[in-house]
Structures are given as C-alpha cells and as structure tokens.
mmCIF file of N, CA and C in Angstrom:
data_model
loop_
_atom_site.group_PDB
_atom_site.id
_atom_site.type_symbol
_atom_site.label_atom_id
_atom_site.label_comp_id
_atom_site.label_asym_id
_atom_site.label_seq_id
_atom_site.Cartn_x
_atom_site.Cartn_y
_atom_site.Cartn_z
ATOM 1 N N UNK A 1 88.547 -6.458 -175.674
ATOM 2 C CA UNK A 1 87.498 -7.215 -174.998
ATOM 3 C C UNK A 1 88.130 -8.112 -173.942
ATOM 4 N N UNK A 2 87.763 -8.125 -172.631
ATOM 5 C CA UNK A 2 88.016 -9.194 -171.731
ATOM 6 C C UNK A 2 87.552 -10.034 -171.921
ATOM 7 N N UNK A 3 88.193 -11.430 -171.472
ATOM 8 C CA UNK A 3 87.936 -12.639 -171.890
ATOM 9 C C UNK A 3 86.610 -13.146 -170.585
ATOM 10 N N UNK A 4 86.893 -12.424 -169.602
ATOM 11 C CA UNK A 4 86.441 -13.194 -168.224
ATOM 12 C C UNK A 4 85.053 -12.504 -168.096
ATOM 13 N N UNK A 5 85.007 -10.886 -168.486
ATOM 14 C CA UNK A 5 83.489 -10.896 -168.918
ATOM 15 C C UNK A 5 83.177 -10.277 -170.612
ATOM 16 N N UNK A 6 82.836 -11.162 -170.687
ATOM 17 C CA UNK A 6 82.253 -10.761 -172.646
ATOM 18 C C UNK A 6 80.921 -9.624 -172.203
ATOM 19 N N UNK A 7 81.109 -9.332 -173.514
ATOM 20 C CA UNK A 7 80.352 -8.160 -173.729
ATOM 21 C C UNK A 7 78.722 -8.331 -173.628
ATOM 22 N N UNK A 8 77.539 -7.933 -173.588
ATOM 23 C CA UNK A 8 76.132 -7.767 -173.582
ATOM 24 C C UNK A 8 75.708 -8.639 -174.793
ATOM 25 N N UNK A 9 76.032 -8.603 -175.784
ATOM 26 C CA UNK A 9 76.218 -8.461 -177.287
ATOM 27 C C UNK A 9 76.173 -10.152 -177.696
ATOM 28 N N UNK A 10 77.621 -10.628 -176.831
ATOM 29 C CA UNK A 10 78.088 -12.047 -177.004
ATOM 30 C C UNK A 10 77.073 -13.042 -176.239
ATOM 31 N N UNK A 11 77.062 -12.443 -174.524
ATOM 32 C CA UNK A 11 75.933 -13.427 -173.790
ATOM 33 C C UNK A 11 74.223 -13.296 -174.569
ATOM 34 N N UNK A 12 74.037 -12.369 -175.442
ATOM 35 C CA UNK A 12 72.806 -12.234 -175.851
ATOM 36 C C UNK A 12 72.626 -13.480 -176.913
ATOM 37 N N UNK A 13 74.143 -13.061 -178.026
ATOM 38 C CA UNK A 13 74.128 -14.099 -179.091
ATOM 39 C C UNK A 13 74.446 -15.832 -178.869
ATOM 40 N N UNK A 14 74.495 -15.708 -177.662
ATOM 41 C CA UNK A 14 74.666 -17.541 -176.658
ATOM 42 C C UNK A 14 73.226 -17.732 -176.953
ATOM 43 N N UNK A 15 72.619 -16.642 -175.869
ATOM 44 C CA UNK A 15 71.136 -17.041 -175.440
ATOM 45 C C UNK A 15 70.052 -17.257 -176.597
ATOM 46 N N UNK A 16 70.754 -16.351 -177.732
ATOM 47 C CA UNK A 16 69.613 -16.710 -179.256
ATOM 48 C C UNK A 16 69.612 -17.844 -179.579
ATOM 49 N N UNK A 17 71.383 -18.223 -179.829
ATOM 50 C CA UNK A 17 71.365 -19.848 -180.415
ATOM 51 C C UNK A 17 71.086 -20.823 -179.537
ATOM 52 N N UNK A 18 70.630 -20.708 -178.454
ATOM 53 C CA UNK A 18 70.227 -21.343 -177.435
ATOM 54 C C UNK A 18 68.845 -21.309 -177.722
ATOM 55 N N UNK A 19 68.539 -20.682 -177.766
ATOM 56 C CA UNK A 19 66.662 -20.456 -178.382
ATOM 57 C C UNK A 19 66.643 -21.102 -179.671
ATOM 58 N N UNK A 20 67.480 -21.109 -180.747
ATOM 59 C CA UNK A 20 67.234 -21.583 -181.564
ATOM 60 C C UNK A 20 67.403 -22.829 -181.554
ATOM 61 N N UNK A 21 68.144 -23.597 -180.755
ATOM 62 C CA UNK A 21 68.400 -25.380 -180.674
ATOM 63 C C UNK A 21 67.107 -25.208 -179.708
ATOM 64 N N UNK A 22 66.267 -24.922 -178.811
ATOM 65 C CA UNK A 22 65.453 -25.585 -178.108
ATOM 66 C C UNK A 22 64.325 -25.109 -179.383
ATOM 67 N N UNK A 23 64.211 -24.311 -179.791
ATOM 68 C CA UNK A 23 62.820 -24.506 -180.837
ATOM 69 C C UNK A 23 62.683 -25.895 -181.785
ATOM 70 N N UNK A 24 64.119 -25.842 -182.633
ATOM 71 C CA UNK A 24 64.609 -27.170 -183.133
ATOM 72 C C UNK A 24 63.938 -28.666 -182.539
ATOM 73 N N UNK A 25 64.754 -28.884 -181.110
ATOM 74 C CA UNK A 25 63.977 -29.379 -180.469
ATOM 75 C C UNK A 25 62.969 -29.972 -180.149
ATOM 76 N N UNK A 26 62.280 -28.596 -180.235
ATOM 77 C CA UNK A 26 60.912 -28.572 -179.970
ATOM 78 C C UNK A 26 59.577 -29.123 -180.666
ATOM 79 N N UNK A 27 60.543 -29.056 -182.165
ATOM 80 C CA UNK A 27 59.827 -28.883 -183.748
ATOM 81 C C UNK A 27 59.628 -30.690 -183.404
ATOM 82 N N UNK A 28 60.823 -31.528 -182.543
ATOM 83 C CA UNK A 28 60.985 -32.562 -183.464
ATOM 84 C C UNK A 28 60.653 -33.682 -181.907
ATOM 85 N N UNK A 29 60.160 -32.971 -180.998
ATOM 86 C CA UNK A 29 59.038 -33.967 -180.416
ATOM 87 C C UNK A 29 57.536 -33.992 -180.278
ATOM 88 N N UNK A 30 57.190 -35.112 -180.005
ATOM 89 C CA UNK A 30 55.949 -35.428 -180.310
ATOM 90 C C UNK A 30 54.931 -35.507 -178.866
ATOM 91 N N UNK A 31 55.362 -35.573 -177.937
ATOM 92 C CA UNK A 31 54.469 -35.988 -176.271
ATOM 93 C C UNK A 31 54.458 -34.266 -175.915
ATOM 94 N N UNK A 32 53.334 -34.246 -175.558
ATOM 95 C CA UNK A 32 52.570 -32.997 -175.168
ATOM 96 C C UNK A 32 53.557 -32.678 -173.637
ATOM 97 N N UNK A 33 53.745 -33.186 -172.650
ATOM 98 C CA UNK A 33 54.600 -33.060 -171.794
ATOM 99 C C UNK A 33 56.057 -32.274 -172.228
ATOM 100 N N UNK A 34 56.441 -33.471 -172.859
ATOM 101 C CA UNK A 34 57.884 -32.121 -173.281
ATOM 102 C C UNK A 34 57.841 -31.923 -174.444
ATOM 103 N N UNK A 35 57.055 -31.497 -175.272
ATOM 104 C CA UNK A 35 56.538 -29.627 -175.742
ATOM 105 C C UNK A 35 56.117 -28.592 -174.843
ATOM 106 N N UNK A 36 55.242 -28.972 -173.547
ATOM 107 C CA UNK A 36 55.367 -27.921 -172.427
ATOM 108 C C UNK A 36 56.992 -28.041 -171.954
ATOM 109 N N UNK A 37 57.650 -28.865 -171.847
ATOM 110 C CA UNK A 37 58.509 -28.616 -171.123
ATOM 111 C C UNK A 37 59.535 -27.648 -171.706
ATOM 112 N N UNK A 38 60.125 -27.583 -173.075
ATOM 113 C CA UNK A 38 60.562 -27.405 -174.109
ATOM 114 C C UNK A 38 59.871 -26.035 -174.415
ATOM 115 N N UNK A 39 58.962 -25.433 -174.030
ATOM 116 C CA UNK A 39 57.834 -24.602 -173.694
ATOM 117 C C UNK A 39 58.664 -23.550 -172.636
ATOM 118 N N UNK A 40 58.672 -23.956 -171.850
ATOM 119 C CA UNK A 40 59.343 -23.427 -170.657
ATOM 120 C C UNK A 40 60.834 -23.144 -170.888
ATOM 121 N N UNK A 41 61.663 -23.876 -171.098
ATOM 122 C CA UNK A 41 63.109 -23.706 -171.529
ATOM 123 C C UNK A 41 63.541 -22.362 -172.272
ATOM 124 N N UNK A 42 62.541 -22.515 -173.492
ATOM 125 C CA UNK A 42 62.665 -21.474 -174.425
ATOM 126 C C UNK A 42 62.146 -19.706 -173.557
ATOM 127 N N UNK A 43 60.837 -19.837 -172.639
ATOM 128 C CA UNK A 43 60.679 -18.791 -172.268
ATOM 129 C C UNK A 43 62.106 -18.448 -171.128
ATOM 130 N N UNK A 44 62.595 -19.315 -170.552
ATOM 131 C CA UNK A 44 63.550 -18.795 -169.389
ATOM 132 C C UNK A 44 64.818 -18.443 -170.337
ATOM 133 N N UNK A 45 65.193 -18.964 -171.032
ATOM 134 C CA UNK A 45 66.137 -18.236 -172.697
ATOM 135 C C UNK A 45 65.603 -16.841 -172.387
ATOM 136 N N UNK A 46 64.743 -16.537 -172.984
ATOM 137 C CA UNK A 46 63.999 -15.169 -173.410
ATOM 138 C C UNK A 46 64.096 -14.406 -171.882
ATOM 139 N N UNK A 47 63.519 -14.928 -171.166
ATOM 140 C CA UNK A 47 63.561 -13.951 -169.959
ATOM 141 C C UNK A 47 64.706 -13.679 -169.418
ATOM 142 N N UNK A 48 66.006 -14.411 -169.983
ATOM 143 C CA UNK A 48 67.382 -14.180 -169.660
ATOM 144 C C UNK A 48 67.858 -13.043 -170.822
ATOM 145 N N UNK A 49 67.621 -13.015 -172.014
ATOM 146 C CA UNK A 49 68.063 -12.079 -172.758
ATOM 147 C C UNK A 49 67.578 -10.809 -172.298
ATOM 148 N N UNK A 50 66.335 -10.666 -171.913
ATOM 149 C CA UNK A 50 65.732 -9.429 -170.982
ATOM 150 C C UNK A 50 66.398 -9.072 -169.815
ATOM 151 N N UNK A 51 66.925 -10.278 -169.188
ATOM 152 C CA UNK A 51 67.581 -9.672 -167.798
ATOM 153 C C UNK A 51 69.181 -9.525 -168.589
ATOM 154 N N UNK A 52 69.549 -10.102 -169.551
ATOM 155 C CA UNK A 52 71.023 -9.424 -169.606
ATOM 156 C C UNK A 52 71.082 -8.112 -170.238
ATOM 157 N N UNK A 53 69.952 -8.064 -170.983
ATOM 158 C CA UNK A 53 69.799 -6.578 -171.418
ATOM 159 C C UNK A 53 69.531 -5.580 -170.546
ATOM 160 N N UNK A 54 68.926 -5.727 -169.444
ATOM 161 C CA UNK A 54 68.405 -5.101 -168.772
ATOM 162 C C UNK A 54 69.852 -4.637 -167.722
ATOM 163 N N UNK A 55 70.149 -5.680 -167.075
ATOM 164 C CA UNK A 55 71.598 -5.236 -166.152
ATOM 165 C C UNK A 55 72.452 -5.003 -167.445
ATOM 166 N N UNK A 56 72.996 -5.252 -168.353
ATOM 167 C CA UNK A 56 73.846 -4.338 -169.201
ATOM 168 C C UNK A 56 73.967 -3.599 -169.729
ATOM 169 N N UNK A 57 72.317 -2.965 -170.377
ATOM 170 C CA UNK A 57 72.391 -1.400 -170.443
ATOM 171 C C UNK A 57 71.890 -0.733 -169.376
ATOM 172 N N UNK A 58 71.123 -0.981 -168.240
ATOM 173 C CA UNK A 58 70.742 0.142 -167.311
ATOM 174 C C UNK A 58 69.481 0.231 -167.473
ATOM 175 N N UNK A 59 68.719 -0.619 -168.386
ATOM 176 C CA UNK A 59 67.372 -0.464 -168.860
ATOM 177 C C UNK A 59 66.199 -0.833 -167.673
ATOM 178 N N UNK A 60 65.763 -0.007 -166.742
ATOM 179 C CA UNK A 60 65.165 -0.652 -165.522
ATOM 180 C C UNK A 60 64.084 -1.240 -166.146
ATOM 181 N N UNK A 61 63.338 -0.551 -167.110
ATOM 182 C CA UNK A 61 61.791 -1.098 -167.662
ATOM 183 C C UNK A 61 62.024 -2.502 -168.025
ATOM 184 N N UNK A 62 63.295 -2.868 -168.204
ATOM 185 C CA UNK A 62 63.579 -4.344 -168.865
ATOM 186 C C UNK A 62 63.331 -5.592 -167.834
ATOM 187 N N UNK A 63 63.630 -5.113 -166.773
ATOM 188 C CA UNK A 63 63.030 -5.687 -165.347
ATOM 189 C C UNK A 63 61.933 -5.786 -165.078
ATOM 190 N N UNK A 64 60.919 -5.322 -165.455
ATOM 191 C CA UNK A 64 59.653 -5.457 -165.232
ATOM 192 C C UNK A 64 58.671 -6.246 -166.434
ATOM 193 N N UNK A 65 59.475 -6.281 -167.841
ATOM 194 C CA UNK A 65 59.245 -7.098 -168.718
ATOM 195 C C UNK A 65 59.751 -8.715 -168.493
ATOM 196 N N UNK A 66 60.950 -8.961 -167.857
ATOM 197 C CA UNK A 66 61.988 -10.052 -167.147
ATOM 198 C C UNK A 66 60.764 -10.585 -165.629
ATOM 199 N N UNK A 67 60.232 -9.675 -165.443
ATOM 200 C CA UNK A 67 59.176 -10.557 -164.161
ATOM 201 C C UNK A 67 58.135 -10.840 -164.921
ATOM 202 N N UNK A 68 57.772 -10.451 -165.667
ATOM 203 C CA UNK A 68 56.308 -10.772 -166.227
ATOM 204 C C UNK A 68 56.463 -11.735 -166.939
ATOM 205 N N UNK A 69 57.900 -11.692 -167.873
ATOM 206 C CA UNK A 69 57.680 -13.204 -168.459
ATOM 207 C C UNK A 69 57.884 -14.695 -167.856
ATOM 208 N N UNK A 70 58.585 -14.137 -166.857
ATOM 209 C CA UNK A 70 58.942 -15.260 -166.408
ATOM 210 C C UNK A 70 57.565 -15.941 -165.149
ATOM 211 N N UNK A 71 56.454 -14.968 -164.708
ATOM 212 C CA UNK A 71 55.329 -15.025 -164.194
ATOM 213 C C UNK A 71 54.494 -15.485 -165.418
ATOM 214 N N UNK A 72 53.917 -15.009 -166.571
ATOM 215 C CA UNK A 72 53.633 -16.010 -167.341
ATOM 216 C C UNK A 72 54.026 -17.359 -167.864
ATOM 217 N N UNK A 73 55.198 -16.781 -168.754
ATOM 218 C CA UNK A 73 55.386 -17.857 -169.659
ATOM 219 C C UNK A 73 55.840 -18.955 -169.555
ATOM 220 N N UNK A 74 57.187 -18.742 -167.770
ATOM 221 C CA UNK A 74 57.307 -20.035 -167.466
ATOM 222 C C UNK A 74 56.691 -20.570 -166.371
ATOM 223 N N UNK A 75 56.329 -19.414 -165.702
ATOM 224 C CA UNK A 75 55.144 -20.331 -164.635
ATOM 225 C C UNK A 75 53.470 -20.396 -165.148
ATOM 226 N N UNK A 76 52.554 -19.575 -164.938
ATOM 227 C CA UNK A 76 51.271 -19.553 -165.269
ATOM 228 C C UNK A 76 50.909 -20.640 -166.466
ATOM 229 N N UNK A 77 51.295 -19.897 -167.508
ATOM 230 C CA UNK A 77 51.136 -20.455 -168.751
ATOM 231 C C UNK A 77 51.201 -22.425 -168.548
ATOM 232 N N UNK A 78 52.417 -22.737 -168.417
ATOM 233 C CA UNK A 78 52.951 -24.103 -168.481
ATOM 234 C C UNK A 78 51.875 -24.753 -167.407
ATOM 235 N N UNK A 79 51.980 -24.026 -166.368
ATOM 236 C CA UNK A 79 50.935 -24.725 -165.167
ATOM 237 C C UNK A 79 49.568 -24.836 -165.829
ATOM 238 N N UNK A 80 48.705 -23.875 -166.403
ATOM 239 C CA UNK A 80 47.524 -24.153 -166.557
ATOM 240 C C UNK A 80 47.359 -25.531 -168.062
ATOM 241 N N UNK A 81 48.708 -25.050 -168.730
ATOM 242 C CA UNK A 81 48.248 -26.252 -170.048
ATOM 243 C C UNK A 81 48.668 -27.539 -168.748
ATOM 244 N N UNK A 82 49.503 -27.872 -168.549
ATOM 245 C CA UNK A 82 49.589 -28.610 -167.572
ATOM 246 C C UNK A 82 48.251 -29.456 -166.777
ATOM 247 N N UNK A 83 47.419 -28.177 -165.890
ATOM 248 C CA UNK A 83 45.830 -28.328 -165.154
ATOM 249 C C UNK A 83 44.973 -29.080 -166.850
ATOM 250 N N UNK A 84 45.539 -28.095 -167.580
ATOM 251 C CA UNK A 84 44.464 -29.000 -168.784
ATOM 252 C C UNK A 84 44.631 -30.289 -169.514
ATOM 253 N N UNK A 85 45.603 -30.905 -169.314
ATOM 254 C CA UNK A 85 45.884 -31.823 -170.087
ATOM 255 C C UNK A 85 45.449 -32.812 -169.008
ATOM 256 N N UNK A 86 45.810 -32.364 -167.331
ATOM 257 C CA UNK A 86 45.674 -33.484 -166.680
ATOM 258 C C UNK A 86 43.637 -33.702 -166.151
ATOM 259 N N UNK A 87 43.109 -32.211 -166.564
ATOM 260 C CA UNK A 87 42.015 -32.613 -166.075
ATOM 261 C C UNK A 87 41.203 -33.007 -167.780
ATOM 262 N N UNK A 88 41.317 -33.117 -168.713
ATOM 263 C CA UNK A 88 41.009 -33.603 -170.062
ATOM 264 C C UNK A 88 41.310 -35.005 -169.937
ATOM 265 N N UNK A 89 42.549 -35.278 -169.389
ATOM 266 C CA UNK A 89 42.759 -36.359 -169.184
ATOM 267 C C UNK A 89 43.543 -37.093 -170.775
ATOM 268 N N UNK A 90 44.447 -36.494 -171.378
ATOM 269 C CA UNK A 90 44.970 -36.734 -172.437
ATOM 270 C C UNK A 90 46.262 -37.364 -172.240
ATOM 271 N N UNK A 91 46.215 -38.556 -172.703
ATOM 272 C CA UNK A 91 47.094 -39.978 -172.799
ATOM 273 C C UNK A 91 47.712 -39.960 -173.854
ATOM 274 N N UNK A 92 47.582 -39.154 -175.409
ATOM 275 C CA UNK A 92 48.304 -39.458 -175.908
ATOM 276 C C UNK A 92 49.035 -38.487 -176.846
ATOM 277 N N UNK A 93 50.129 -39.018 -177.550
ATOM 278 C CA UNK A 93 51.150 -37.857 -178.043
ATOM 279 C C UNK A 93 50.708 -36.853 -179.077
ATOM 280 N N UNK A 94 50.854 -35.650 -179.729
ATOM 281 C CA UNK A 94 50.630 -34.954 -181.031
ATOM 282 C C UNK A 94 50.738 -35.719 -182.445
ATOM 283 N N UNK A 95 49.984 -35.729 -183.906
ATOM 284 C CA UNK A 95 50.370 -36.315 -184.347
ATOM 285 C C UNK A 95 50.589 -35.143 -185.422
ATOM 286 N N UNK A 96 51.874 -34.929 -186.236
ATOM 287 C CA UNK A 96 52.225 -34.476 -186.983
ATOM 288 C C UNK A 96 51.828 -34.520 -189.063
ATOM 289 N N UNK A 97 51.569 -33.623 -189.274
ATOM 290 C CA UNK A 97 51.079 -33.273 -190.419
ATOM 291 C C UNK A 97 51.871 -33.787 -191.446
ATOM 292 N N UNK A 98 53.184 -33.223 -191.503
ATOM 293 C CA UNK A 98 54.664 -33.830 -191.790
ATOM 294 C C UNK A 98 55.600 -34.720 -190.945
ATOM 295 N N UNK A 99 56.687 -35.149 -191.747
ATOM 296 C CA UNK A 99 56.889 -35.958 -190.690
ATOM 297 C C UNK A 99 58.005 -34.992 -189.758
ATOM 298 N N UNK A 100 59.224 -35.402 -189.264
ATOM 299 C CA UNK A 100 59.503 -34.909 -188.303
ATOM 300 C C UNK A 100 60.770 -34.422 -188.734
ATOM 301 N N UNK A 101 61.506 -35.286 -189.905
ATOM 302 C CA UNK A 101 63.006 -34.526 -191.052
ATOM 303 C C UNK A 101 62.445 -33.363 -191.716
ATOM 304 N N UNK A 102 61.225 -33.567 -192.019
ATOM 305 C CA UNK A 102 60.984 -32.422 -192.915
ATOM 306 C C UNK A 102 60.498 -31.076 -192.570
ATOM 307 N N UNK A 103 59.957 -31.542 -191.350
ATOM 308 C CA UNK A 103 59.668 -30.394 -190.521
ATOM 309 C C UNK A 103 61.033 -29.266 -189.918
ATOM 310 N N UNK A 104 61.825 -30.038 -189.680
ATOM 311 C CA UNK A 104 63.003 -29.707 -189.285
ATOM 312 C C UNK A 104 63.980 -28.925 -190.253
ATOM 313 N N UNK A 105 63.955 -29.848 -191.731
ATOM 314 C CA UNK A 105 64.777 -28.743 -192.581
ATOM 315 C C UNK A 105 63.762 -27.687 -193.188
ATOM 316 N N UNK A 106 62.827 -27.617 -193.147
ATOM 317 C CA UNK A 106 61.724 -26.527 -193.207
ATOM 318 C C UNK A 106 61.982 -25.210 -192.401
ATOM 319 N N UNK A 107 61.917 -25.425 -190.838
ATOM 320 C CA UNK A 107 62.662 -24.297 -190.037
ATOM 321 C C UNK A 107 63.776 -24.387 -190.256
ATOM 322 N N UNK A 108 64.948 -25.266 -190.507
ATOM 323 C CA UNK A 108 66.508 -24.420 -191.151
ATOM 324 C C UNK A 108 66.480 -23.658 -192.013
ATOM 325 N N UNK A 109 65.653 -23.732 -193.296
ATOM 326 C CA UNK A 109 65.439 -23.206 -194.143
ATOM 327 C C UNK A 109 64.869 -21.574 -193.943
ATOM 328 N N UNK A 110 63.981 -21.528 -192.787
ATOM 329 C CA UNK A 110 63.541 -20.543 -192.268
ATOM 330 C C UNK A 110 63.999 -19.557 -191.732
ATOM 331 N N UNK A 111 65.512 -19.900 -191.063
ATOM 332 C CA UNK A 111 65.740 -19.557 -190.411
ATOM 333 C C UNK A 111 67.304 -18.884 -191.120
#
C-alpha cells in the first residue's frame, strides 16, 4: 500500500467515522440551527463517500447519486427547513425527552 495515496477502502473508513462523530454531535445539541447545520455536514460526509466510490471504482451511476444528494440534502432540504423555521418564526431550542449523557451512551451502545 502507498502511503501518499491510501486505498478506496481507508478514505471511505475516514469518511464513516466522520459520520459517526457528527451524528454524535448531533445527538447532543439542542438549537434547531445547528441540528440543520450538523444536518448538512453529515450529508456532504455521505455525498463524499459516493464520490470516492464513484472515482475509485469507475462507478459512473455513483455520480449521479453524488449530485442528487448533494442537490437535496445539503442544499434544498437545509434551505427549506431553514424558509420554515424563519417564516414560523421559531425562537426557541428542541427540548429533549432524555437528557443529553444518556442519549449519547444510548447511540454508543447502538452503534
């Protein structure tokens, strides 16, 4: 294995545990703002594992899954909760069922 480019395999298994600390994250704030934001992070993760899959096996269809998500999930999507929160007009944060440790070793546990 070369050191200077790692394999498909390795940049994929970056981009998971990278998904998995922003879900984490995600679990353990409370302001509707960055949960969209945190929202977004996680889809451009994902739409990167599609594009490294895609240029490292040759997979062209993977490119056309890599535009769409990234046309939804990090643009469309985020923009319209975005339009809704600001035309609802919502001031204040999520309030959680559990608290926010337990929620957290709940998805370790999950995971």
């Amino acid at each position: 294995m070369n050191i200077l480019f790692p394999s498909v395999a390795h940049i994929v298994d970056i981009f998971a545990g990278l998904m998995l600390v922003s879900v984490i994250m995600f679990i353990s704030r409370r302001g509707l703002y960055t949960c969209i934001n945190f929202f977004i992070i996680h889809s451009i993760l994902l739409a990167l594992v599609m594009l490294t899959v895609a240029v490292g096996m040759g997979e062209s269809h993977l490119f056309a899954g890599f535009l769409i998500t990234v046309l939804l999930k990090v643009i469309l999507i985020p923009a319209a909760l975005y339009w809704i929160i600001k035309t609802i007009n919502i001031q204040r944060e999520t309030r959680f069922y559990i608290n926010t440790i337990t929620s957290i070793f709940i998805s370790a546990a999950l995971v």
